[in-house]
Amino acid sequence: MLLTNYQTDSFYDEMFSEEGGIRQSYHILKSRIEGMDDKELLKRKASAEKALLSLGITFNVYGDEEEEERIMPFDIIPRIVTSFEWKKMEEGLKQRIRALNLFIQDIYGDENIIKDGVIPAEIVYSSSGYLKECKGIKPPKGIWIHITGTDLVRDGDGQMLVLEDNLRCPSGVSYVLENREVMKKTFPELFASLSVRPIYDYPIRLRGMLEHLSDKPNPNIGVLTPGIYNSAYYEHSFLASRMGVPLVEGTDLTVRDDKLYMRTTKGLKQVDVLYRRIDDTFMDPKAFRKDSLLGVPGIFEVFKKGNVALANAPGTGVADDKVIYSYVPDFIKYYLGEEPIIPNVPTYLCSREKDLKYVCENIGNLVVKAANGAGGYGMIIGPVASEKEKEEFVEKVKADPRNYIAQPVLSLSRIPTLIEDKLEGRHVDLRPFILYGEEIYVMPGGLTRVALRRGSLVVNSSQGGGSKDTWVMG
Amino acid sequence: MLSRVAESVYWMNRYMERAENYSRFLDVNFQLSLDLNEDSNRQWMPLVYTTGDNELFSRKYNSPSKENVIHFMSLDTENPNSIMNCLIRARENARTIRENISTPMWEVINEFYLTIKSKRKFEESDMPGIAEFFKAIRNQCLLFYGCQEATISHDEVWHFALLGRLLERADKTTRILDMKYFILLPAREEVGSTLDLIQWLSLLKSASAHEMFNRFYTRITPKNIAEFLILDKIFPRAIRSCLSKAFDSLKILSGTEKDSYGDETEKRVGVLLSEMNYASIDEIFSSGMHEYLDQLQVRLNGIAAQLDETYFRN
């Protein structure tokens, strides 16, 4: 019923092909939706949302006192990825993670990539995520980026592209896991007829990966959170709980004699591995930001001495920089001698004179982003910005070109989404989660984020985005 | 376990217990006000005294009317001990230790918070449903205890939870008994009257102790009631019973043998408990019940402070 009047409006649609036919992988889903009374679908959506609220699966919105906690709006129409498509994405992501890890190891080590002229030294050193304090460090097993959330988008031609890599504290995996649980309750009959790859083992794999970082047989692990006011607090406690390890705050930890301990009712207990969800520079007021009240004084020294493993390792934020991002295809060629399986979105670097000129003249057709912005902040979408906003942004870019990149406005793919009482196309991206331990594991699927506002391309939860379950078949 | 987690689970329980007690006090007082046709304002202020927040109340409100007191004790977010604030804090504590408690427990506390949050103010027109409102609060609290009892392991977390609940409960029972002292003041000549009887009965009801009391005593007298609520060994709201269970938990936590003690908290509870084991209600009455209760409150506070020192300030 709901799908009869659905319009793809000439966008690439995840469910329907250009000719208006349904894509093969969506056949069963479509017939189930059509067999369902409209009211039934709305009822299932309402009960799914209620379940999320009851469970307190919420995120905090900064600067919004009245409604400090919200659920991420959840859409019950899943996104389906075929096993063929997935195989390519999985391989592409593994390739990328390998190259990124080698890059980070290299720039804090011998700097061969700089010496060989693949990336200019000043680009690396001027990155706000580059920590000179990490120079010479070799983290346990040579792994720096244990947990990565890489954002993928599909452009107007249906081509998958990498939009950005999140290496410091990528969040959203708890939604992926909880959404799946809610979906299983909402559409049990669909799961019975489709072979959706399970994801419930993610916390177990996460734990296994963390254990791998220590040489002790039963290492003492913890998850470090900035506390309940952090926007991703729910996720921190969820992961700690599913792994069966304590969730700790900075004040629960203390450094004594170059070792890290947690304060317990029975005295101090040594910590061997810490999955930290605090940004690099807030992690240790002694080593980095003196004003941070969130971290643990002295923890960086403990890490340097090899007495605690930190995931992700400090210093990985350098590759969250969107300028560095534009070089990742070069890293893949340089370190692995391979062609990138998933390409980047074409990117202009404002620090290049030619690019800067182009960006200033064509800002109306571009998305311009701060190199270290996140959550949809510090960016402008040319086609929807006012003249004044564009002029102001051009000034900002000119004042600090190193800090800005620009990309063509992608016509992100869309997928049917339940808006009020009908299905409308909404733009989506996809954030798979990747674990790097004994081997590299890519969770099948990931977080599909949806821009719920009509026409919007911004999918961030802080900007009114929602999420969908992602089903990898077979 | 983490010291912070122990502290949070302890306070989560103290706040839930406090919210439950407040709803009971308010409800009983409300019912009592329907039986007494006298100047009803006189009857509401003592309730505020028992909570110890009388100064704040007097600064904020110009009369201790029924609506004002009910609002102050239930929804007023400026009153740190209002039911609403207890709930906000209980939930905040629960959020910080979610990985240590069960999902059903969290759901109870979260749904409870979401329901009561929508209520902002009490009006005269809310009064017909007020008994239901308080009952709902009590039921949510009981559901929470039940969930806690049935869904988490009875390990350290559980014992700290129990300590929070028991110490809060013992404290509130001393305050309920003391309330009678405030109400009693102007009424010497009324001892034994219907009014007096109603007031003592309401006191028993405030502790949900009416039926249990009747099973063990045949006459409702001040002495009997005081004896039951202070010295009974097995009634869950009696102070001695609370302390006895708290002592058991402390023993398990410290791991010490019978007739010895591992830390100062355990010692303090042990000493107080054995004094109560050998106390009689006659002695308590002759030395002055108000003074005795006052003393008891001071010692309970001391125990709580010591517990904090021993386990939470590592």
PDB file of C-alpha atoms in Angstrom, chain A residues 53-56 60 66 69 228-229 233-234 237 240-241 246-249 252 262-267, chain B residues 1-4 6 91-92 95-99 103 106-107 110-111 114 117 120 156 160 253 311 314:
ATOM      1  CA  LEU A  53      12.900   5.068  25.051  1.00  0.00           C
ATOM      2  CA  SER A  54      12.135   2.601  27.819  1.00  0.00           C
ATOM      3  CA  LEU A  55      15.536   1.077  27.444  1.00  0.00           C
ATOM      4  CA  GLY A  56      16.986   4.566  27.655  1.00  0.00           C
ATOM      5  CA  ASN A  60      22.545  13.769  24.868  1.00  0.00           C
ATOM      6  CA  GLU A  66      14.861  20.876  28.370  1.00  0.00           C
ATOM      7  CA  GLU A  69      18.204  13.038  26.268  1.00  0.00           C
ATOM      8  CA  ILE A 228      27.033  10.607  31.866  1.00  0.00           C
ATOM      9  CA  TYR A 229      26.939  14.020  30.194  1.00  0.00           C
ATOM     10  CA  TYR A 233      27.434   7.764  27.345  1.00  0.00           C
ATOM     11  CA  TYR A 234      24.791   5.170  26.677  1.00  0.00           C
ATOM     12  CA  SER A 237      27.937   1.695  29.352  1.00  0.00           C
ATOM     13  CA  ALA A 240      31.160  -2.262  29.010  1.00  0.00           C
ATOM     14  CA  SER A 241      28.144  -4.220  30.081  1.00  0.00           C
ATOM     15  CA  PRO A 246      33.901  -2.138  34.365  1.00  0.00           C
ATOM     16  CA  LEU A 247      32.973   1.233  32.944  1.00  0.00           C
ATOM     17  CA  VAL A 248      35.321   3.728  34.534  1.00  0.00           C
ATOM     18  CA  GLU A 249      35.608   7.485  34.736  1.00  0.00           C
ATOM     19  CA  ASP A 252      38.124   5.888  39.193  1.00  0.00           C
ATOM     20  CA  MET A 262      41.291   1.342  39.368  1.00  0.00           C
ATOM     21  CA  ARG A 263      39.909   2.209  42.788  1.00  0.00           C
ATOM     22  CA  THR A 264      37.765  -0.564  44.182  1.00  0.00           C
ATOM     23  CA  THR A 265      36.089  -1.239  47.497  1.00  0.00           C
ATOM     24  CA  LYS A 266      38.925  -3.658  48.160  1.00  0.00           C
ATOM     25  CA  GLY A 267      41.729  -1.293  47.263  1.00  0.00           C
TER      26      GLY A 267
ATOM     27  CA  MET B   1      33.996  -3.542  42.553  1.00  0.00           C
ATOM     28  CA  LEU B   2      34.702   0.096  41.797  1.00  0.00           C
ATOM     29  CA  SER B   3      34.272   2.395  44.791  1.00  0.00           C
ATOM     30  CA  ARG B   4      32.229   4.758  42.659  1.00  0.00           C
ATOM     31  CA  ALA B   6      29.417   0.972  45.304  1.00  0.00           C
ATOM     32  CA  ARG B  91      18.050   7.511  37.945  1.00  0.00           C
ATOM     33  CA  GLU B  92      21.244   9.453  37.473  1.00  0.00           C
ATOM     34  CA  ARG B  95      22.728   5.545  34.620  1.00  0.00           C
ATOM     35  CA  THR B  96      26.264   5.734  35.919  1.00  0.00           C
ATOM     36  CA  ILE B  97      26.213   2.075  36.890  1.00  0.00           C
ATOM     37  CA  ARG B  98      24.021   0.579  34.203  1.00  0.00           C
ATOM     38  CA  GLU B  99      26.517  -2.083  33.381  1.00  0.00           C
ATOM     39  CA  THR B 103      17.924  -4.109  32.227  1.00  0.00           C
ATOM     40  CA  TRP B 106      16.925   0.166  34.706  1.00  0.00           C
ATOM     41  CA  GLU B 107      13.641   0.048  32.824  1.00  0.00           C
ATOM     42  CA  ASN B 110      13.593   4.991  33.774  1.00  0.00           C
ATOM     43  CA  GLU B 111       9.911   4.503  33.080  1.00  0.00           C
ATOM     44  CA  LEU B 114       9.487   9.414  32.492  1.00  0.00           C
ATOM     45  CA  LYS B 117       8.500  13.972  34.872  1.00  0.00           C
ATOM     46  CA  ARG B 120       4.775  19.730  36.993  1.00  0.00           C
ATOM     47  CA  GLU B 156      28.877  -6.929  46.623  1.00  0.00           C
ATOM     48  CA  PHE B 160      25.753  -2.032  49.019  1.00  0.00           C
ATOM     49  CA  LEU B 253      31.535  -7.299  52.755  1.00  0.00           C
ATOM     50  CA  TYR B 311      34.334   2.061  51.083  1.00  0.00           C
ATOM     51  CA  ASN B 314      39.488   4.817  48.407  1.00  0.00           C
TER      52      ASN B 314
END
